[in-house]
Short mmCIF file of C-alpha atoms and ligand atoms in Angstrom, two decimals:
data_model
loop_
_atom_site.label_atom_id
_atom_site.label_comp_id
_atom_site.label_asym_id
_atom_site.label_seq_id
_atom_site.Cartn_x
_atom_site.Cartn_y
_atom_site.Cartn_z
CA MET B 16 3.49 7.64 -19.15
CA TRP B 17 1.99 10.51 -20.08
CA LEU B 18 -1.13 9.55 -21.78
CA ASP B 19 -2.41 12.69 -24.26
CA LEU B 20 -6.26 13.28 -23.10
CA ARG B 21 -6.23 16.40 -25.68
CA ASP B 22 -9.13 13.94 -28.28
CA ILE B 23 -11.60 12.82 -25.43
CA ILE B 24 -11.12 16.39 -23.08
CA GLU B 25 -13.70 18.32 -24.36
CA MET B 26 -15.72 15.20 -26.23
CA PRO B 27 -18.55 14.12 -23.76
CA GLY B 28 -19.20 9.88 -24.84
CA LYS B 29 -15.11 8.96 -25.79
CA SER B 30 -12.63 7.18 -24.19
CA LYS B 31 -8.82 6.28 -24.18
CA GLY B 32 -7.18 3.27 -22.97
CA PHE B 33 -3.45 2.73 -22.08
CA GLU B 34 -1.32 0.70 -20.96
CA THR B 35 1.83 0.38 -18.74
CA VAL B 36 4.32 -0.42 -16.86
CA LEU B 37 5.05 1.17 -13.74
CA ASP B 38 8.15 1.89 -11.83
CA PRO B 39 7.70 -0.41 -8.13
CA GLU B 40 9.86 2.58 -6.33
CA ALA B 41 7.26 4.56 -6.69
CA LEU B 42 4.42 2.24 -5.12
CA LEU B 43 7.03 0.75 -2.18
CA ALA B 44 4.57 1.76 0.97
CA PRO B 45 6.47 0.73 4.11
CA SER B 46 4.85 -2.63 4.34
CA ILE B 47 5.97 -3.66 1.65
CA THR B 48 9.80 -4.88 0.73
CA ARG B 49 9.60 -5.78 -2.72
CA PHE B 50 7.82 -6.94 -5.93
CA THR B 51 7.62 -10.15 -7.44
CA ALA B 52 6.35 -9.70 -10.69
CA PRO B 53 6.27 -6.65 -13.21
CA LEU B 54 3.53 -3.87 -12.55
CA ARG B 55 1.59 -3.97 -15.48
CA ALA B 56 -1.43 -1.52 -15.08
CA VAL B 57 -4.14 -1.68 -18.20
CA GLY B 58 -6.93 0.86 -17.98
CA ARG B 59 -8.69 3.70 -19.60
CA VAL B 60 -9.72 7.15 -19.61
CA ASP B 61 -13.66 7.88 -19.51
CA ASN B 62 -15.53 11.25 -20.67
CA THR B 63 -18.66 10.81 -18.62
CA ALA B 64 -20.97 13.97 -19.58
CA GLY B 65 -17.62 15.97 -19.34
CA LEU B 66 -16.36 14.63 -16.43
CA LEU B 67 -13.03 12.34 -16.64
CA ASN B 68 -12.50 9.29 -14.94
CA LEU B 69 -9.36 7.42 -14.73
CA ARG B 70 -9.92 3.29 -14.53
CA ALA B 71 -6.64 0.52 -14.47
CA GLU B 72 -6.34 -3.04 -13.06
CA MET B 73 -3.56 -4.64 -12.19
CA PRO B 74 -2.22 -7.34 -10.46
CA VAL B 75 0.22 -6.76 -7.91
CA SER B 76 2.37 -9.76 -6.44
CA MET B 77 4.58 -8.49 -4.18
CA VAL B 78 6.28 -9.55 -0.13
CA TYR B 79 4.98 -7.89 2.87
CA VAL B 80 6.86 -7.79 6.33
CA CYS B 81 4.47 -8.33 9.19
CA ASP B 82 4.73 -4.88 11.95
CA ARG B 83 4.72 -7.04 14.94
CA CYS B 84 6.83 -10.27 14.35
CA GLY B 85 9.18 -9.38 10.56
CA VAL B 86 8.50 -12.25 9.17
CA GLU B 87 8.20 -11.50 5.13
CA PHE B 88 5.06 -13.35 3.38
CA PRO B 89 4.14 -12.98 -0.12
CA VAL B 90 0.79 -11.46 -0.89
CA SER B 91 -0.89 -11.19 -4.31
CA ARG B 92 -4.02 -9.12 -5.25
CA LEU B 93 -5.65 -7.17 -7.80
CA PHE B 94 -5.52 -3.62 -7.51
CA GLU B 95 -8.22 -1.49 -8.84
CA ALA B 96 -7.97 2.36 -9.11
CA GLN B 97 -10.68 4.78 -9.82
CA VAL B 98 -9.36 8.06 -9.99
CA PRO B 99 -11.69 11.26 -11.27
CA LEU B 100 -9.45 13.48 -13.35
CA ALA B 101 -9.42 17.25 -13.03
CA ALA B 102 -10.22 18.74 -16.30
CA ASP B 103 -8.81 22.26 -15.61
CA ALA B 104 -5.74 22.83 -13.19
CA GLU B 105 -8.73 24.96 -10.54
CA ASP B 106 -10.54 21.94 -10.70
CA GLY B 107 -7.39 20.43 -8.78
CA ASP B 108 -7.25 22.87 -6.32
CA ASP B 109 -9.81 21.01 -3.68
CA GLY B 110 -7.89 17.73 -3.75
CA GLU B 111 -10.13 15.90 -4.13
CA LEU B 112 -9.63 15.35 -8.23
CA TYR B 113 -6.68 14.67 -9.59
CA PRO B 114 -4.69 17.54 -11.37
CA LEU B 115 -4.25 17.30 -15.28
CA ASP B 116 -0.29 17.61 -16.48
CA GLY B 117 -1.21 20.05 -19.42
CA ASP B 118 -3.72 18.08 -21.64
CA GLY B 119 -2.58 14.99 -20.18
CA VAL B 120 -2.56 13.01 -17.27
CA ASP B 121 0.66 10.60 -16.45
CA VAL B 122 -1.18 7.93 -15.63
CA ASP B 123 1.69 6.24 -13.59
CA ASP B 124 1.92 8.91 -11.15
CA VAL B 125 -1.89 8.19 -10.96
CA ILE B 126 -2.19 4.68 -10.04
CA SER B 127 0.75 4.38 -7.72
CA ALA B 128 -0.64 7.65 -5.61
CA SER B 129 -3.94 5.56 -5.61
CA PHE B 130 -2.15 2.16 -4.59
CA LEU B 131 -0.40 3.64 -1.63
CA LEU B 132 -3.83 5.59 -0.17
CA ASP B 133 -5.43 1.71 -0.55
CA THR B 134 -2.39 -0.04 0.60
CA ASP B 135 -2.08 -0.41 4.52
CA MET B 136 1.08 1.15 6.27
CA LYS B 137 0.95 -1.40 8.78
CA CYS B 138 0.23 -4.85 8.35
CA LEU B 139 -0.11 -8.13 10.11
CA CYS B 140 0.91 -12.31 8.71
CA ARG B 141 -1.77 -13.09 10.78
CA PRO B 142 -4.31 -11.43 12.74
CA ASP B 143 -3.74 -13.33 15.89
CA CYS B 144 0.23 -12.59 15.24
CA LEU B 145 2.21 -13.00 18.58
CA GLY B 146 4.96 -11.13 17.61
CA LEU B 147 8.53 -11.28 19.11
CA CYS B 148 9.37 -11.68 23.05
CA PRO B 149 10.70 -8.48 24.16
CA ARG B 150 13.10 -9.76 26.31
CA CYS B 151 14.86 -13.06 23.66
CA GLY B 152 13.45 -11.68 20.04
CA LYS B 153 11.97 -15.23 19.55
CA ASN B 154 9.03 -15.37 17.13
CA LEU B 155 6.48 -16.36 19.74
CA ASN B 156 4.36 -17.69 16.76
CA GLU B 157 6.95 -20.75 16.28
CA GLY B 158 6.18 -21.68 20.16
CA PRO B 159 6.89 -20.52 23.64
CA CYS B 160 10.53 -19.17 24.04
CA GLY B 161 11.27 -20.26 27.61
CA CYS B 162 11.53 -16.70 29.12
CA GLU B 163 8.76 -17.58 31.37
CA THR B 164 10.41 -19.69 33.37
CA GLU B 165 13.74 -19.41 33.21
CA ARG B 166 13.89 -15.79 34.99
CA ASP B 167 16.58 -13.47 35.34
CA PRO B 168 17.00 -12.91 39.24
CA ARG B 169 17.43 -9.44 38.48
CA PHE B 170 13.40 -9.17 36.98
CA ALA B 171 12.51 -11.13 40.24
CA VAL B 172 13.56 -8.73 42.52
CA LEU B 173 11.37 -6.04 40.37
CA GLU B 174 8.64 -7.63 39.86
CA GLN B 175 8.50 -8.06 43.74
CA LEU B 176 8.77 -4.24 44.04
CA LEU B 177 6.29 -4.12 41.47
CA ASP B 178 3.70 -6.68 42.90
CA LYS B 179 3.83 -4.33 46.50
CA ASN B 180 2.87 -1.46 44.85
CA LEU B 181 -0.26 -3.09 43.99
ZN1 ZN U 201 4.06 -11.62 12.45
ZN1 ZN U 202 11.90 -14.79 25.41
#
């Protein structure tokens, strides 16, 4: 949603509120499989002594996929964005300020860019996730798979060779 900032851009002390619903496709980081509730963000742009700053809050309910074992698990969090905006195009060149689009800004774009920066590209279902057995593919969080006791004879030969080299 494009937010017109003409009435606050030159007016220090002024603010403009907004409410928008984001397109989930724009927020899909590799670690997220889907969102389970609409992405409704409420926020405002403040002109503080001539500097524009966007703040927004967005409750996010989503399903993450564990990078190690592939199990999906739900996560809910309140995402808070705080993004300084460039009042003119030249200020936007250094990358620290989000550039305006004409006399306004696309608040959906600002919030999704901030969300993606803030979201881990990899995540685990729990810090000590054991992952999958590389041989049989069983999820080792659910218990041992038995590969350790029933060794494939071909692997036993290989291990003997490796032992000799140690
Ligand atoms: Zn896991
Ligand atoms: Zn196994």
